[in-house]
Short mmCIF file of C-alpha atoms and ligand atoms in Angstrom, two decimals:
data_model
loop_
_atom_site.label_atom_id
_atom_site.label_comp_id
_atom_site.label_asym_id
_atom_site.label_seq_id
_atom_site.Cartn_x
_atom_site.Cartn_y
_atom_site.Cartn_z
CA MET S 1 0.00 0.00 0.00
CA ASP S 2 1.22 3.45 -0.85
CA MET S 3 1.87 5.97 1.85
CA MET S 4 -1.07 8.32 2.33
CA PRO S 5 -0.41 12.09 2.32
CA PHE S 6 -0.87 13.58 5.78
CA ALA S 7 -3.72 15.90 4.74
CA GLU S 8 -5.65 12.94 3.35
CA ALA S 9 -4.95 10.86 6.46
CA TYR S 10 -6.28 13.72 8.57
CA GLU S 11 -9.49 13.89 6.58
CA ARG S 12 -9.91 10.12 6.59
CA ALA S 13 -9.18 9.90 10.33
CA LEU S 14 -11.98 12.36 11.05
CA ALA S 15 -14.43 11.20 8.41
CA ARG S 16 -14.37 7.55 9.40
CA VAL S 17 -15.49 8.13 13.01
CA GLU S 18 -18.89 9.14 14.34
CA PRO S 19 -20.04 10.85 17.50
CA ILE S 20 -20.92 8.36 20.22
CA SER S 21 -24.50 8.27 21.45
CA GLY S 22 -25.59 8.60 25.05
CA THR S 23 -25.87 11.68 27.21
CA GLU S 24 -25.94 12.44 30.91
CA GLU S 25 -26.95 15.32 33.12
CA ILE S 26 -24.11 16.53 35.33
CA VAL S 27 -23.57 19.44 37.68
CA VAL S 28 -22.05 22.52 36.03
CA ALA S 29 -19.19 22.58 38.54
CA GLN S 30 -17.98 19.26 37.10
CA ALA S 31 -18.56 20.00 33.42
CA LEU S 32 -15.15 21.41 32.46
CA GLY S 33 -13.98 19.82 29.19
CA ARG S 34 -17.29 18.08 28.61
CA VAL S 35 -19.21 18.39 25.35
CA LEU S 36 -22.74 19.81 25.31
CA ALA S 37 -25.40 17.35 24.17
CA ASP S 38 -27.80 20.22 23.36
CA ALA S 39 -27.58 23.93 22.62
CA VAL S 40 -27.87 26.17 25.67
CA HIS S 41 -30.25 29.16 25.47
CA ALA S 42 -30.48 32.04 27.93
CA PRO S 43 -33.60 31.76 30.12
CA ASP S 44 -33.26 35.43 31.05
CA ASN S 45 -31.19 38.53 30.36
CA VAL S 46 -27.71 38.76 31.88
CA PRO S 47 -27.61 41.09 33.71
CA ASN S 48 -31.33 40.97 34.40
CA HIS S 49 -31.50 44.65 35.42
CA ASP S 50 -29.75 47.91 34.52
CA ASN S 51 -27.07 48.44 37.16
CA THR S 52 -24.07 50.59 37.89
CA ALA S 53 -20.55 49.60 36.89
CA MET S 54 -19.00 52.04 39.39
CA ASP S 55 -19.33 53.30 42.95
CA GLY S 56 -20.77 56.83 42.96
CA TYR S 57 -24.10 58.60 42.60
CA ALA S 58 -27.11 57.93 40.41
CA VAL S 59 -28.58 61.16 39.05
CA ARG S 60 -30.97 62.50 36.41
CA PHE S 61 -28.91 63.80 33.49
CA GLN S 62 -31.48 66.50 32.74
CA ASP S 63 -30.81 68.03 36.18
CA LEU S 64 -27.15 68.71 35.41
CA ALA S 65 -26.09 72.17 34.28
CA ALA S 66 -24.49 72.43 30.84
CA THR S 67 -21.72 74.55 32.32
CA GLY S 68 -20.48 74.84 35.87
CA ASP S 69 -21.29 72.72 38.92
CA THR S 70 -24.70 71.39 39.94
CA ILE S 71 -25.70 70.93 43.57
CA LEU S 72 -27.99 67.95 44.18
CA THR S 73 -29.46 66.48 47.37
CA VAL S 74 -28.55 62.92 48.33
CA VAL S 75 -31.84 61.33 49.36
CA ASP S 76 -31.03 57.65 49.72
CA GLU S 77 -28.48 54.91 49.10
CA VAL S 78 -28.46 51.53 47.29
CA PRO S 79 -25.77 48.99 48.04
CA ALA S 80 -25.37 45.99 45.70
CA GLY S 81 -27.98 43.37 46.45
CA SER S 82 -30.74 45.80 47.37
CA ARG S 83 -33.10 48.00 45.34
CA LEU S 84 -34.75 51.34 45.78
CA GLU S 85 -38.56 51.49 45.79
CA ARG S 86 -38.84 55.28 45.44
CA VAL S 87 -38.65 57.24 42.20
CA ILE S 88 -35.99 59.92 42.13
CA GLY S 89 -37.28 63.43 41.54
CA GLN S 90 -35.79 66.67 40.27
CA GLY S 91 -32.58 67.76 42.01
CA GLU S 92 -32.16 64.45 43.83
CA ALA S 93 -29.26 61.98 43.81
CA VAL S 94 -28.75 58.50 45.25
CA ARG S 95 -25.55 57.08 46.69
CA ILE S 96 -24.99 53.83 44.71
CA MET S 97 -22.50 50.96 44.83
CA THR S 98 -21.16 48.80 41.97
CA GLY S 99 -23.70 46.19 40.89
CA ALA S 100 -26.72 47.92 42.47
CA PRO S 101 -29.80 48.37 40.24
CA MET S 102 -30.29 51.81 38.69
CA PRO S 103 -32.96 53.71 40.68
CA ASP S 104 -36.10 54.59 38.69
CA GLY S 105 -35.75 57.99 37.08
CA CYS S 106 -31.93 57.99 37.06
CA ASP S 107 -30.05 57.76 33.77
CA CYS S 108 -26.54 58.85 34.72
CA ILE S 109 -23.84 57.66 37.10
CA VAL S 110 -21.38 60.19 38.48
CA ILE S 111 -18.36 58.36 39.84
CA GLN S 112 -17.46 59.19 43.41
CA GLU S 113 -13.98 60.41 42.43
CA ASP S 114 -15.66 63.30 40.52
CA VAL S 115 -17.87 64.73 43.27
CA THR S 116 -17.56 66.58 46.54
CA ARG S 117 -20.06 65.92 49.26
CA ASP S 118 -21.02 67.96 52.28
CA GLY S 119 -23.76 66.31 54.34
CA ASP S 120 -26.60 65.69 51.87
CA ALA S 121 -25.32 68.28 49.45
CA LEU S 122 -23.56 66.80 46.44
CA THR S 123 -21.53 68.92 44.03
CA VAL S 124 -21.38 67.44 40.54
CA PRO S 125 -19.02 69.04 38.02
CA THR S 126 -20.06 69.55 34.43
CA GLY S 127 -19.07 67.12 31.66
CA GLN S 128 -21.05 64.06 32.84
CA VAL S 129 -22.19 61.61 30.14
CA GLN S 130 -25.74 60.28 30.03
CA GLY S 131 -25.84 56.48 30.24
CA LYS S 132 -22.14 56.10 30.98
CA TRP S 133 -21.19 53.49 33.62
CA ILE S 134 -24.58 51.80 33.29
CA ARG S 135 -24.51 48.08 32.57
CA ARG S 136 -27.60 47.52 30.49
CA THR S 137 -30.07 44.67 30.91
CA GLY S 138 -29.00 41.82 28.61
CA GLN S 139 -25.73 43.48 27.57
CA ASP S 140 -23.82 40.24 28.32
CA ILE S 141 -26.44 37.74 27.17
CA ALA S 142 -29.86 38.52 25.70
CA LYS S 143 -32.82 36.46 26.90
CA GLY S 144 -33.58 33.59 24.51
CA SER S 145 -30.31 33.79 22.59
CA GLU S 146 -28.20 30.69 21.91
CA VAL S 147 -25.26 30.90 24.28
CA PHE S 148 -23.53 27.65 23.30
CA ALA S 149 -24.13 25.36 20.34
CA LYS S 150 -24.61 21.63 20.64
CA GLY S 151 -21.16 20.01 20.46
CA HIS S 152 -19.40 22.87 22.24
CA ARG S 153 -16.63 21.73 24.59
CA LEU S 154 -16.80 23.68 27.83
CA THR S 155 -13.88 25.92 28.86
CA PRO S 156 -13.38 27.55 32.28
CA PRO S 157 -15.17 30.82 31.34
CA ASP S 158 -18.03 28.75 29.87
CA ILE S 159 -18.55 27.15 33.27
CA GLY S 160 -18.87 30.65 34.70
CA MET S 161 -21.26 31.61 31.88
CA LEU S 162 -23.53 28.65 32.63
CA ALA S 163 -23.58 29.65 36.27
CA SER S 164 -24.38 33.26 35.31
CA LEU S 165 -27.43 31.91 33.49
CA GLY S 166 -28.51 30.22 36.69
CA ARG S 167 -27.80 26.74 35.44
CA SER S 168 -26.77 24.21 38.06
CA SER S 169 -26.73 21.20 35.74
CA VAL S 170 -26.16 20.61 32.06
CA ASP S 171 -26.70 17.80 29.52
CA VAL S 172 -23.43 16.51 28.09
CA VAL S 173 -22.30 13.67 25.87
CA ARG S 174 -21.28 10.71 28.01
CA ARG S 175 -17.56 10.22 28.41
CA LEU S 176 -15.74 8.45 25.61
CA LYS S 177 -14.18 5.22 26.86
CA VAL S 178 -10.72 4.33 25.62
CA ALA S 179 -8.83 1.07 26.20
CA VAL S 180 -5.05 1.49 26.28
CA VAL S 181 -2.46 -1.19 25.54
CA SER S 182 1.32 -1.20 25.25
CA THR S 183 2.91 -4.03 23.30
CA GLY S 184 6.46 -5.36 23.26
CA ASN S 185 8.50 -8.14 24.88
CA GLU S 186 11.07 -5.53 25.88
CA VAL S 187 8.58 -3.18 27.56
CA VAL S 188 8.67 -3.07 31.38
CA GLN S 189 6.43 -1.43 33.95
CA PRO S 190 8.29 1.39 35.78
CA GLY S 191 9.16 0.44 39.34
CA ASN S 192 10.77 -2.84 38.27
CA PRO S 193 14.48 -3.33 37.54
CA LEU S 194 15.49 -2.95 33.91
CA GLU S 195 17.54 -5.70 32.25
CA LEU S 196 19.74 -5.12 29.25
CA GLY S 197 17.56 -4.76 26.16
CA GLN S 198 14.50 -3.70 28.06
CA VAL S 199 12.82 -0.31 28.13
CA TYR S 200 10.37 1.27 30.53
CA ASP S 201 6.82 1.66 29.30
CA SER S 202 6.72 5.37 28.62
CA ASN S 203 4.13 5.05 25.87
CA ARG S 204 1.22 3.82 27.93
CA HIS S 205 1.93 6.57 30.42
CA SER S 206 2.08 9.20 27.68
CA MET S 207 -1.14 7.86 26.16
CA ILE S 208 -2.96 7.81 29.49
CA ALA S 209 -1.76 11.33 30.24
CA VAL S 210 -2.97 12.79 26.94
CA LEU S 211 -6.26 10.95 27.39
CA GLN S 212 -6.62 12.36 30.88
CA ALA S 213 -6.11 15.86 29.47
CA LEU S 214 -8.86 15.09 26.94
CA GLY S 215 -11.21 14.00 29.72
CA VAL S 216 -12.09 10.48 28.61
CA ASP S 217 -12.62 7.29 30.64
CA ILE S 218 -9.57 5.06 30.49
CA LEU S 219 -9.44 1.28 30.57
CA ASP S 220 -5.80 0.43 31.21
CA LEU S 221 -5.04 -3.01 29.79
CA GLY S 222 -1.35 -2.90 30.67
CA ILE S 223 1.63 -4.28 28.78
CA ILE S 224 1.06 -7.18 26.37
CA SER S 225 3.97 -9.26 25.08
CA ASP S 226 4.54 -9.83 21.36
CA ASP S 227 2.33 -12.88 21.34
CA ARG S 228 -0.47 -13.25 18.81
CA GLU S 229 -2.98 -14.80 21.20
CA ALA S 230 -2.23 -12.38 24.05
CA ILE S 231 -2.61 -9.41 21.72
CA LYS S 232 -5.83 -10.82 20.31
CA THR S 233 -7.31 -11.37 23.77
CA ALA S 234 -6.40 -7.83 24.85
CA LEU S 235 -7.75 -6.19 21.69
CA LEU S 236 -11.03 -8.10 21.86
CA LYS S 237 -11.47 -7.23 25.52
CA GLY S 238 -10.76 -3.57 24.75
CA ALA S 239 -13.20 -3.57 21.82
CA ASP S 240 -15.84 -5.21 23.94
CA GLU S 241 -15.62 -2.78 26.84
CA ALA S 242 -14.59 0.51 25.24
CA ASP S 243 -15.47 2.81 22.33
CA VAL S 244 -11.85 3.05 21.26
CA VAL S 245 -8.85 0.74 21.43
CA LEU S 246 -5.50 2.52 21.46
CA THR S 247 -2.26 0.56 21.22
CA SER S 248 1.43 1.36 20.95
CA GLY S 249 3.99 -0.68 19.05
CA GLY S 250 3.73 -3.64 16.72
CA VAL S 251 2.35 -1.85 13.65
CA SER S 252 5.57 -1.66 11.62
CA VAL S 253 7.04 -4.29 9.33
CA GLY S 254 9.27 -6.18 11.79
CA ASP S 255 8.91 -9.90 12.52
CA TYR S 256 7.29 -9.22 15.88
CA ASP S 257 4.97 -6.47 14.69
CA LEU S 258 1.87 -8.53 15.29
CA VAL S 259 -0.73 -5.93 16.16
CA LYS S 260 -1.45 -5.17 12.54
CA ASP S 261 -1.79 -8.88 11.71
CA VAL S 262 -4.17 -9.46 14.58
CA ILE S 263 -6.36 -6.54 13.54
CA THR S 264 -6.78 -7.94 10.06
CA GLU S 265 -7.92 -11.16 11.78
CA VAL S 266 -10.35 -9.67 14.32
CA GLY S 267 -11.24 -6.41 12.56
CA VAL S 268 -10.37 -4.22 9.60
CA ILE S 269 -7.60 -1.75 8.85
CA ASP S 270 -8.70 1.39 7.05
CA PHE S 271 -5.23 2.79 6.42
CA TRP S 272 -1.85 2.36 8.03
CA LYS S 273 0.99 4.06 6.20
CA VAL S 274 1.10 7.84 6.33
CA ARG S 275 3.68 9.97 4.55
CA MET S 276 4.74 11.68 7.76
CA LYS S 277 7.65 11.73 10.18
CA PRO S 278 7.41 10.78 12.93
CA GLY S 279 4.69 8.18 12.59
CA LYS S 280 4.92 6.51 9.18
CA PRO S 281 3.48 3.19 10.40
CA GLN S 282 0.21 3.60 12.28
CA ALA S 283 -3.02 1.68 11.90
CA HIS S 284 -6.47 3.21 11.74
CA GLY S 285 -9.18 0.57 11.77
CA ARG S 286 -12.04 -1.03 13.59
CA ILE S 287 -12.58 -4.05 15.82
CA GLY S 288 -16.28 -4.86 15.96
CA LYS S 289 -18.04 -1.64 16.93
CA ALA S 290 -14.90 -0.13 18.46
CA VAL S 291 -12.60 2.27 16.66
CA PHE S 292 -8.98 1.15 16.60
CA PHE S 293 -5.88 3.35 16.57
CA GLY S 294 -2.56 1.48 16.43
CA LEU S 295 0.17 3.96 17.25
CA PRO S 296 3.85 3.36 16.50
CA GLY S 297 6.22 2.16 19.23
CA ASN S 298 8.67 5.02 19.22
CA PRO S 299 7.86 7.33 22.15
CA VAL S 300 7.91 10.53 20.08
CA SER S 301 5.81 8.98 17.33
CA VAL S 302 3.18 7.91 19.84
CA LEU S 303 2.61 11.46 21.00
CA ALA S 304 2.94 13.06 17.57
CA THR S 305 0.45 10.72 15.90
CA PHE S 306 -1.88 10.99 18.85
CA LEU S 307 -1.90 14.78 18.76
CA LEU S 308 -2.02 15.13 14.98
CA LEU S 309 -4.49 12.40 14.00
CA VAL S 310 -6.02 10.58 16.96
CA ARG S 311 -6.96 13.47 19.24
CA PRO S 312 -8.90 15.31 16.50
CA ALA S 313 -10.76 12.09 15.64
CA MET S 314 -11.53 11.42 19.30
CA LEU S 315 -12.94 14.93 19.65
CA VAL S 316 -15.34 14.11 16.82
CA MET S 317 -16.31 10.91 18.67
CA MET S 318 -16.83 13.02 21.80
CA GLY S 319 -19.42 15.07 19.87
CA CYS S 320 -17.38 18.09 18.80
CA ALA S 321 -17.52 19.51 15.27
CA PRO S 322 -14.51 18.43 13.14
CA ALA S 323 -11.85 21.12 13.36
CA PRO S 324 -8.89 21.94 11.13
CA LEU S 325 -5.46 21.79 12.73
CA ARG S 326 -4.31 25.24 13.80
CA GLU S 327 -1.35 26.66 11.94
CA MET S 328 0.61 29.87 12.09
CA VAL S 329 3.68 31.18 10.29
CA LEU S 330 6.75 32.27 12.24
CA PRO S 331 10.38 33.15 11.50
CA PHE S 332 12.78 30.32 12.19
CA LYS S 333 15.86 30.83 14.31
CA GLY S 334 18.76 28.79 15.64
CA GLU S 335 20.49 25.71 14.23
CA PRO S 336 19.21 24.94 10.72
CA ILE S 337 17.06 21.90 9.90
CA LEU S 338 18.34 19.74 7.06
CA LYS S 339 15.62 17.37 5.90
CA THR S 340 16.54 14.67 3.41
CA HIS S 341 13.60 12.26 3.44
CA GLY S 342 10.40 12.38 1.37
CA ARG S 343 7.76 12.57 4.09
CA ALA S 344 6.02 15.54 5.65
CA GLU S 345 7.93 16.26 8.85
CA PHE S 346 6.46 17.43 12.12
CA ALA S 347 9.67 18.59 13.71
CA ARG S 348 9.52 19.36 17.39
CA GLY S 349 9.90 23.08 17.87
CA ILE S 350 9.91 25.72 20.54
CA ILE S 351 7.93 28.92 20.01
CA HIS S 352 9.79 31.74 21.74
CA TYR S 353 7.04 34.19 22.69
CA ASP S 354 8.49 37.66 22.33
CA GLY S 355 5.79 39.97 20.99
CA ALA S 356 6.41 41.05 17.40
CA ASP S 357 9.75 39.16 17.52
CA THR S 358 8.12 35.80 18.25
CA SER S 359 10.07 33.03 16.53
CA VAL S 360 10.44 29.26 16.50
CA SER S 361 13.50 27.03 16.82
CA SER S 362 14.09 23.30 16.64
CA THR S 363 14.39 21.26 19.84
CA GLY S 364 17.54 19.66 18.36
CA SER S 365 17.86 16.01 17.34
CA GLN S 366 14.65 14.82 15.71
CA ASN S 367 15.19 11.11 16.28
CA SER S 368 11.84 9.45 17.04
CA GLY S 369 13.22 7.81 20.16
CA ILE S 370 14.18 11.07 21.82
CA LEU S 371 11.24 11.81 24.08
CA THR S 372 13.06 14.86 25.44
CA SER S 373 12.33 16.55 22.09
CA MET S 374 8.61 16.19 22.74
CA SER S 375 8.90 17.28 26.33
CA LYS S 376 10.76 20.48 25.38
CA ALA S 377 8.48 21.26 22.42
CA ASN S 378 5.45 23.52 22.47
CA ALA S 379 4.85 23.25 18.72
CA PHE S 380 5.42 21.21 15.60
CA ILE S 381 7.35 22.82 12.76
CA VAL S 382 5.63 21.52 9.64
CA LEU S 383 8.01 20.75 6.78
CA PRO S 384 6.87 19.75 3.27
CA VAL S 385 7.20 16.27 1.78
CA GLU S 386 10.14 17.28 -0.43
CA PRO S 387 13.66 17.34 1.03
CA CYS S 388 14.43 20.86 2.25
CA GLU S 389 16.58 23.04 4.46
CA VAL S 390 15.39 25.65 6.91
CA HIS S 391 17.74 28.44 7.94
CA GLN S 392 17.59 31.32 10.37
CA GLY S 393 15.13 34.04 9.30
CA GLU S 394 13.07 31.86 6.95
CA MET S 395 9.32 31.69 7.54
CA VAL S 396 7.98 28.29 8.59
CA THR S 397 4.55 26.82 9.27
CA VAL S 398 4.02 26.00 12.92
CA MET S 399 1.29 24.08 14.76
CA PRO S 400 1.18 24.99 18.45
CA ILE S 401 0.75 21.85 20.53
CA GLU S 402 -2.48 21.59 22.52
CA TYR S 403 -3.01 18.97 25.18
P1 AMP V 501 7.82 -1.19 17.58
O1 AMP V 501 7.00 -0.27 16.77
O2 AMP V 501 7.01 -2.12 18.42
O3 AMP V 501 8.81 -1.91 16.72
O4 AMP V 501 8.65 -0.29 18.58
C1 AMP V 501 9.53 0.71 18.10
C2 AMP V 501 10.44 1.21 19.19
O5 AMP V 501 9.69 1.77 20.25
C3 AMP V 501 11.29 0.15 19.84
O6 AMP V 501 12.58 0.69 20.10
C4 AMP V 501 10.57 -0.14 21.11
O7 AMP V 501 11.42 -0.66 22.11
C5 AMP V 501 10.03 1.19 21.48
N1 AMP V 501 8.83 1.01 22.28
C6 AMP V 501 7.79 0.23 21.95
N2 AMP V 501 6.84 0.26 22.90
C7 AMP V 501 7.28 1.13 23.85
C8 AMP V 501 6.76 1.60 25.08
N3 AMP V 501 5.56 1.19 25.50
N4 AMP V 501 7.48 2.48 25.79
C9 AMP V 501 8.67 2.89 25.35
N5 AMP V 501 9.22 2.50 24.20
C10 AMP V 501 8.56 1.59 23.46
MG1 MG V 502 7.36 -3.82 19.37
#
């Protein structure tokens, strides 16, 4: 099979999955990162009354002289949380605190820094602006408007928004469930001694960590040796109990790369060779009703393929609208990149945030086994399929990394 261009793999990865069904009602305080099962509309205006944005005095603009000072009489006060029953008449003013409702008849706030007060007598200088410092009813959210669309993934300010609408609970898509497996005879659980030729299982930990950041349920199936039956048992269990089966290792062309073989036996592979580096061998398929992602074994490739192809597809499964990867263009600095191979490269890069001088550099060696490169990186530098060189000052395409 030919290698698939990355852009096509991205489209295929998203197009071949569907949103899971099933919703649940949860409390708003626990809804961060969850995906809305329905649109949210405003049951009322926010704020639900005209109120003052500043501490000061509520007055009638028509009472103020066009030139010179005006003396008004302070007749009452309204702290936040209370309201005034009386209507304010000519020549009257009300002491008012931030957040308090505008008294009837008043249409102007004079901030306290601008006035002088002597007993009930209030001196207001000229130059006040009608309507200024008044937060209007519905200025944040208008009653009946759609605040969030179905499929919106809730951010921290969204949680505050839901609360400001008076919502205490919200309907969300149930959590996606993902089974995670590491494969390899050489792979060892951290905490045990390491013999020559063995390697600690960083991949399952990386996978679980990125899944935790995504907010899915995780079924940890541990480390499976390169044994056809053991792999088969694990994959079938994962497919039976989860929406997604995610594996690392065993999808290349080596003698012990059995994951791919087992999938063709118990499921189907949709595509597996992508013209990208890192991550040329990776398997996208299905086992029964579960979606299967077979990630490469190299620790960098695991994270790169997860972030670039698996995470976006999982978001679609979680009920979010398919989204394009986010790119920006920045000047390159530092040691040049010399790329000789014929695959699109997602080099690990560091964006140096420095205002208008923001730039990106390489993390150094781009070997797929060097997990440090991923740990240092905050972006991928996207290099075209053709061999190329990138030198200081040249503009490059960059994808900031999001976890
Ligand atoms: P594979 O794709 O199974 O041939 O693995 C490629 C490389 O990744 C080998 O050097 C493996 O030892 C390494 N590797 C595979 N699985 C893991 C893992 N879970 N943690 C760390 N390294 C791994
Ligand atoms: Mg292996």
